[in-house]
Amino acid sequence: MFNIKWRGDKVNELWKMKCKADLFNLRENEAAILSIPGEINMERERMTSIKSASTGTAPVQGGGTSYEERMNNSICLIDLLSDNLRFAESEVRLTKKALATLTDEERRILEVLYIDKQRDGVDRLSNELGCDERTVWRKATRALEGYNIARHGGR
């Protein structure tokens, strides 16, 4: 393993980028959890509709029949989709668990700025929280730090 010494601010920036990526991907992972099971079911249906009449045909260049190729492709796709579903479920669970440790205000700030990336989010938060934009950014930094500690256990 490499022994790399980082300056503290670079490490913090890396963690901050990781946390922002976690938050930004939350909605996509939630959508994946809803759509992937349908994709898996559709592929399973496709597998059952593959005509077995072609099993008696001569092997294709790869050594198997076109039926076997289609079945193998379907199996691989279902495995890949299942892995993606488990990953998305894990990411959503861990992200929501970390968000649950924050105050309502901190969660709202992260939601507006990083999860949903709302247009004019800083202005909206400034009005909601009754503070200036610099204060919103300071609060956002503290919220990200709290999220990082809860999710990744570090500063």
Short mmCIF file of C-alpha atoms in Angstrom, two decimals, residues 38-141:
data_model
loop_
_atom_site.label_atom_id
_atom_site.label_comp_id
_atom_site.label_asym_id
_atom_site.label_seq_id
_atom_site.Cartn_x
_atom_site.Cartn_y
_atom_site.Cartn_z
CA GLY A 38 -39.09 -3.93 -13.82
CA GLU A 39 -36.03 -4.30 -16.05
CA ILE A 40 -35.18 -7.60 -14.35
CA ASN A 41 -38.74 -8.88 -14.79
CA MET A 42 -38.77 -7.83 -18.44
CA GLU A 43 -35.51 -9.70 -19.07
CA ARG A 44 -36.86 -12.81 -17.30
CA GLU A 45 -39.93 -12.68 -19.54
CA ARG A 46 -37.65 -12.31 -22.55
CA MET A 47 -35.75 -15.43 -21.43
CA THR A 48 -38.91 -17.50 -21.26
CA SER A 49 -39.95 -16.35 -24.71
CA ILE A 50 -36.68 -17.41 -26.35
CA LYS A 51 -37.72 -20.20 -28.66
CA SER A 52 -36.22 -23.51 -27.71
CA ALA A 53 -36.77 -24.77 -31.23
CA SER A 54 -33.41 -23.29 -32.14
CA THR A 55 -31.60 -25.59 -29.70
CA GLY A 56 -31.15 -28.18 -32.41
CA THR A 57 -29.28 -25.81 -34.71
CA ALA A 58 -25.58 -25.95 -35.41
CA PRO A 59 -23.30 -24.04 -33.03
CA VAL A 60 -22.28 -20.53 -33.94
CA GLN A 61 -18.63 -19.54 -34.18
CA GLY A 62 -18.33 -19.00 -30.41
CA GLY A 63 -19.03 -22.66 -29.80
CA GLY A 64 -22.65 -22.44 -28.68
CA THR A 65 -25.97 -22.08 -30.37
CA SER A 66 -27.64 -18.71 -30.82
CA TYR A 67 -30.19 -19.89 -28.23
CA GLU A 68 -27.43 -20.48 -25.70
CA GLU A 69 -25.88 -17.10 -26.52
CA ARG A 70 -29.19 -15.31 -25.91
CA MET A 71 -29.76 -17.21 -22.67
CA ASN A 72 -26.24 -16.42 -21.43
CA ASN A 73 -26.67 -12.75 -22.33
CA SER A 74 -29.96 -12.62 -20.45
CA ILE A 75 -28.47 -14.29 -17.39
CA CYS A 76 -25.51 -11.86 -17.40
CA LEU A 77 -27.84 -8.88 -17.77
CA ILE A 78 -30.05 -10.04 -14.89
CA ASP A 79 -26.94 -10.52 -12.71
CA LEU A 80 -25.68 -7.04 -13.60
CA LEU A 81 -29.06 -5.44 -12.92
CA SER A 82 -29.34 -7.29 -9.60
CA ASP A 83 -25.89 -6.03 -8.56
CA ASN A 84 -26.83 -2.48 -9.57
CA LEU A 85 -30.04 -2.74 -7.54
CA ARG A 86 -28.17 -3.90 -4.42
CA PHE A 87 -25.65 -1.07 -4.86
CA ALA A 88 -28.38 1.57 -5.28
CA GLU A 89 -30.29 0.25 -2.25
CA SER A 90 -27.14 0.33 -0.14
CA GLU A 91 -26.21 3.86 -1.24
CA VAL A 92 -29.72 5.19 -0.54
CA ARG A 93 -29.85 3.50 2.86
CA LEU A 94 -26.44 4.85 3.93
CA THR A 95 -27.13 8.35 2.61
CA LYS A 96 -30.53 8.59 4.31
CA LYS A 97 -29.11 7.20 7.55
CA ALA A 98 -26.44 9.90 7.58
CA LEU A 99 -28.96 12.62 6.67
CA ALA A 100 -31.17 11.50 9.56
CA THR A 101 -28.44 12.50 12.02
CA LEU A 102 -28.59 16.14 10.90
CA THR A 103 -30.94 18.88 12.01
CA ASP A 104 -33.94 19.76 9.85
CA GLU A 105 -32.17 22.93 8.74
CA GLU A 106 -28.99 21.08 7.77
CA ARG A 107 -30.98 18.49 5.82
CA ARG A 108 -32.91 21.24 4.03
CA ILE A 109 -29.68 23.02 3.05
CA LEU A 110 -28.14 19.83 1.66
CA GLU A 111 -31.38 18.98 -0.15
CA VAL A 112 -31.63 22.34 -1.88
CA LEU A 113 -27.94 22.79 -2.72
CA TYR A 114 -26.68 19.26 -3.40
CA ILE A 115 -29.45 16.66 -3.62
CA ASP A 116 -31.87 18.56 -5.86
CA LYS A 117 -29.45 21.31 -6.99
CA GLN A 118 -32.31 23.77 -7.09
CA ARG A 119 -31.94 26.84 -9.26
CA ASP A 120 -31.25 29.93 -7.13
CA GLY A 121 -31.01 27.63 -4.13
CA VAL A 122 -28.77 29.94 -2.12
CA ASP A 123 -31.23 32.81 -2.58
CA ARG A 124 -34.15 30.57 -1.63
CA LEU A 125 -32.34 29.35 1.49
CA SER A 126 -31.28 32.87 2.37
CA ASN A 127 -34.93 33.91 2.39
CA GLU A 128 -36.11 30.78 4.21
CA LEU A 129 -33.46 31.00 6.91
CA GLY A 130 -33.44 34.78 7.20
CA CYS A 131 -29.70 35.17 6.65
CA ASP A 132 -27.28 36.35 3.99
CA GLU A 133 -25.69 34.15 1.33
CA ARG A 134 -22.34 33.87 3.11
CA THR A 135 -24.11 32.52 6.17
CA VAL A 136 -25.95 29.98 3.99
CA TRP A 137 -22.61 28.77 2.60
CA ARG A 138 -21.13 28.54 6.12
CA LYS A 139 -24.13 26.51 7.25
CA ALA A 140 -23.81 24.33 4.13
CA THR A 141 -20.17 23.62 4.99
#
